[in-house]
Amino acid sequence: MCLQCFHVLVKELASSKKLSRSLSTSLHEHDETFAKAIPATAECPLFVTWDKKKALTSTSDSFSLRGCIGTLSPRRLSTSITEYALISALRDRRFDPIKLHEVPYLRVAVSLLVNYETCLHCHDWSVGIHGIIIRFKVGGVEYSATYLPEVAHEQGWTQEETVKSLVKKSGYQGVVGKDLSKSNIETTRYQSSKHRVTYQDYVSTIGIDILEEQHSSSGSCATM
């Protein structure tokens, strides 16, 4: 699934470039391979997350968020993986759309959300294990927000800090405990099956670095 995310993003970003026939053929040859790897009828809520490394030569695993969008409703994976790979890369309003030159620095993660459970209260979940969805209503306005299971752990947040951050993320401007009672926050917890790959993993799989080949091809043309 992660390989499919890179594949559709590279194809989308490279579509505006004049690829050689051999590069275009190489891309299309893998279309069916990656598509077949996704069960045709499987459905699941999912999120696609793009992270970017600061430098290719860095030995650290330091990545920063570059885009993350998904759905809490079950969707057919055979079509939604492609859809959300592009939406999260190009239409996350928090970031500029990913550009082709950034692709070698990227890592993609696909999170399939499972084991939904209603919480007894807004702290009835475990940091590092559960993601949570909060829902509440104030003045007739409904608010909701979610964090995936890894968010609270990676940020070093407690349960209370996570809930407060989610309330802010939902768009509500009031204060938890003052303007909004914790008992009024409906909370659902869930877990996720998460897989990650880097662009280098994608290149190893298809056996060719499309971006490197395109750069070399463009350079050759420029010297002719």
Coordinates of C-alpha atoms in Angstrom, one line a residue:
M1 CA 0.0 0.0 0.0
C2 CA 2.8 2.4 0.8
L3 CA 4.6 1.6 -2.4
Q4 CA 1.3 2.4 -4.3
C5 CA 1.3 5.8 -2.5
F6 CA 4.8 6.7 -3.8
H7 CA 3.9 5.3 -7.3
V8 CA 0.8 7.5 -7.8
L9 CA 2.6 10.6 -6.4
V10 CA 5.6 10.2 -8.6
K11 CA 3.3 9.6 -11.6
E12 CA 1.2 12.7 -10.7
L13 CA 4.1 15.0 -10.2
A14 CA 6.0 13.7 -13.2
S15 CA 3.0 14.0 -15.5
S16 CA 3.9 17.7 -16.2
K17 CA 7.4 16.7 -17.2
K18 CA 8.4 15.4 -20.6
L19 CA 9.4 11.8 -19.6
S20 CA 11.3 9.6 -22.0
R21 CA 9.4 6.7 -23.5
S22 CA 11.4 4.2 -21.4
L23 CA 10.7 6.1 -18.2
S24 CA 7.0 6.3 -19.0
T25 CA 6.9 2.5 -19.8
S26 CA 8.7 1.7 -16.6
L27 CA 6.1 3.6 -14.5
H28 CA 3.1 2.0 -16.3
E29 CA 4.6 -1.5 -16.0
H30 CA 4.3 -1.3 -12.2
D31 CA 0.7 0.1 -12.2
E32 CA -0.9 -3.4 -12.1
T33 CA 1.7 -4.8 -9.8
F34 CA 1.0 -2.4 -7.0
A35 CA -2.7 -2.3 -7.6
K36 CA -2.9 -6.1 -7.2
A37 CA -1.2 -6.0 -3.9
I38 CA -4.2 -4.2 -2.4
P39 CA -7.2 -6.5 -1.7
A40 CA -10.0 -5.6 -4.2
T41 CA -12.9 -5.6 -1.8
A42 CA -11.2 -4.8 1.6
E43 CA -12.6 -1.7 3.4
C44 CA -11.2 0.2 6.3
P45 CA -10.8 3.7 7.7
L46 CA -7.4 5.0 6.9
F47 CA -4.9 7.8 7.0
V48 CA -2.0 8.5 4.7
T49 CA 0.9 10.5 6.2
W50 CA 3.9 12.0 4.4
D51 CA 7.0 13.0 6.3
K52 CA 10.1 14.7 5.0
K53 CA 13.7 14.2 6.0
K54 CA 15.9 17.3 6.3
A55 CA 18.9 15.7 4.4
L56 CA 19.3 12.5 2.4
T57 CA 22.8 11.9 3.9
S58 CA 21.6 12.4 7.5
T59 CA 22.0 9.2 9.7
S60 CA 19.2 10.3 12.1
D61 CA 15.6 9.3 11.7
S62 CA 14.4 12.9 12.1
F63 CA 11.4 13.6 9.9
S64 CA 8.9 16.4 9.9
L65 CA 5.3 16.2 9.0
R66 CA 4.6 17.2 5.3
G67 CA 0.9 16.1 5.0
C68 CA -1.6 13.9 6.6
I69 CA -5.2 13.3 5.6
G70 CA -7.6 10.3 5.9
T71 CA -11.1 9.2 6.7
L72 CA -12.7 7.7 9.8
S73 CA -15.3 6.0 7.7
P74 CA -14.6 2.6 6.1
R75 CA -13.5 3.0 2.5
R76 CA -12.5 0.5 -0.2
L77 CA -8.8 0.4 -0.1
S78 CA -8.3 -0.4 -3.7
T79 CA -9.4 3.1 -4.6
S80 CA -8.9 5.1 -1.4
I81 CA -5.2 4.5 -1.0
T82 CA -4.6 6.3 -4.3
E83 CA -7.1 9.0 -3.5
Y84 CA -5.7 9.9 0.0
A85 CA -2.0 9.5 -1.1
L86 CA -2.6 12.4 -3.5
I87 CA -4.9 14.4 -1.2
S88 CA -2.5 14.3 1.7
A89 CA 0.5 15.2 -0.4
L90 CA -1.1 18.0 -2.4
R91 CA -4.2 19.3 -0.6
D92 CA -3.4 19.4 3.1
R93 CA -4.1 23.1 3.8
R94 CA -1.5 23.3 6.5
F95 CA 1.3 22.8 3.9
D96 CA 2.2 23.8 0.4
P97 CA 1.7 21.0 -2.1
I98 CA 4.6 18.6 -2.3
K99 CA 6.9 19.2 -5.2
L100 CA 8.8 16.7 -7.4
H101 CA 12.2 17.7 -6.1
E102 CA 11.1 16.8 -2.5
V103 CA 10.2 13.2 -3.3
P104 CA 13.6 11.6 -2.5
Y105 CA 13.4 13.1 1.0
L106 CA 9.9 11.6 1.7
R107 CA 8.6 8.8 3.8
V108 CA 5.0 7.6 3.6
A109 CA 2.9 5.8 6.2
V110 CA -0.5 4.1 5.7
S111 CA -2.5 3.7 8.9
L112 CA -5.4 1.3 8.8
L113 CA -7.7 2.1 11.8
V114 CA -9.1 -0.9 13.7
N115 CA -10.7 -1.9 17.1
Y116 CA -13.0 1.1 17.6
E117 CA -14.3 1.3 21.2
T118 CA -16.4 3.8 23.1
C119 CA -14.5 5.2 26.1
L120 CA -16.0 5.5 29.6
H121 CA -14.5 9.1 29.8
C122 CA -12.1 11.2 27.8
H123 CA -9.0 9.7 29.6
D124 CA -10.1 6.1 29.1
W125 CA -7.3 5.2 26.6
S126 CA -3.5 4.6 26.6
V127 CA -0.8 6.8 25.2
G128 CA 1.2 5.0 22.5
I129 CA -1.5 2.4 22.0
H130 CA -4.7 4.2 21.1
G131 CA -5.7 7.0 18.8
I132 CA -8.8 8.9 19.9
I133 CA -11.8 10.7 18.4
I134 CA -13.5 13.4 20.4
R135 CA -16.9 14.8 19.7
F136 CA -18.9 17.5 21.6
K137 CA -21.5 20.1 21.1
V138 CA -21.5 23.7 22.5
G139 CA -24.2 26.2 21.7
G140 CA -25.7 24.0 19.1
V141 CA -22.4 23.7 17.2
E142 CA -20.8 20.2 16.8
Y143 CA -17.1 19.8 17.1
S144 CA -14.8 16.8 16.4
A145 CA -11.2 15.9 16.0
T146 CA -8.8 12.9 16.0
Y147 CA -5.2 12.1 16.6
L148 CA -3.6 8.8 15.4
P149 CA -2.1 6.5 18.0
E150 CA 1.5 7.7 17.6
V151 CA 0.8 11.4 17.9
A152 CA 0.5 11.8 21.7
H153 CA 3.6 9.5 22.2
E154 CA 5.7 11.4 19.7
Q155 CA 4.8 14.8 21.2
G156 CA 5.4 13.6 24.7
W157 CA 1.8 14.5 25.8
T158 CA -0.2 13.2 28.7
Q159 CA -3.8 12.2 28.2
E160 CA -5.0 15.6 29.5
E161 CA -2.6 17.5 27.2
T162 CA -3.8 15.4 24.2
V163 CA -7.4 16.1 24.9
K164 CA -6.8 19.8 25.3
S165 CA -4.9 19.9 22.0
L166 CA -7.7 18.0 20.2
V167 CA -10.3 20.4 21.5
K168 CA -8.2 23.2 20.0
K169 CA -7.8 21.3 16.8
S170 CA -11.5 20.9 16.5
G171 CA -11.9 24.6 16.2
Y172 CA -13.4 25.3 19.6
Q173 CA -12.1 28.5 21.2
G174 CA -13.2 27.9 24.8
V175 CA -11.2 26.3 27.6
V176 CA -11.6 22.7 28.7
G177 CA -12.7 22.5 32.3
K178 CA -14.0 26.1 32.3
D179 CA -16.1 26.6 29.3
L180 CA -16.3 22.9 28.4
S181 CA -16.8 20.1 30.8
K182 CA -14.8 17.0 30.2
S183 CA -17.9 14.9 30.9
N184 CA -19.5 16.4 27.8
I185 CA -16.7 15.1 25.5
E186 CA -17.7 11.9 23.9
T187 CA -14.5 9.9 23.2
T188 CA -13.8 6.8 21.0
R189 CA -10.5 5.0 21.0
Y190 CA -9.0 2.9 18.3
Q191 CA -5.8 1.3 17.3
S192 CA -4.0 1.3 13.9
S193 CA -2.0 -1.1 11.7
K194 CA 0.8 1.2 10.4
H195 CA 3.4 0.6 7.7
R196 CA 6.1 3.0 6.4
V197 CA 8.4 3.1 3.4
T198 CA 10.8 5.7 2.1
Y199 CA 11.4 6.8 -1.4
Q200 CA 14.6 4.7 -1.4
D201 CA 12.5 1.6 -0.6
Y202 CA 10.2 2.4 -3.6
V203 CA 13.3 2.8 -5.9
S204 CA 14.7 -0.6 -4.7
T205 CA 11.3 -2.2 -5.5
I206 CA 10.9 -0.9 -9.0
G207 CA 14.6 -1.1 -9.8
I208 CA 14.9 2.4 -11.2
D209 CA 15.1 5.9 -9.8
I210 CA 12.7 7.8 -12.0
L211 CA 13.8 11.2 -10.7
E212 CA 17.5 10.4 -11.2
E213 CA 16.9 9.0 -14.7
Q214 CA 14.8 12.0 -15.6
H215 CA 17.5 14.4 -14.4
S216 CA 20.2 12.5 -16.3
S217 CA 18.0 12.5 -19.4
S218 CA 17.3 16.3 -19.2
G219 CA 21.0 16.9 -18.7
S220 CA 21.9 14.9 -21.7
C221 CA 19.4 16.8 -23.9
A222 CA 20.8 20.1 -22.6
T223 CA 24.3 19.3 -23.8
M224 CA 23.3 18.2 -27.2

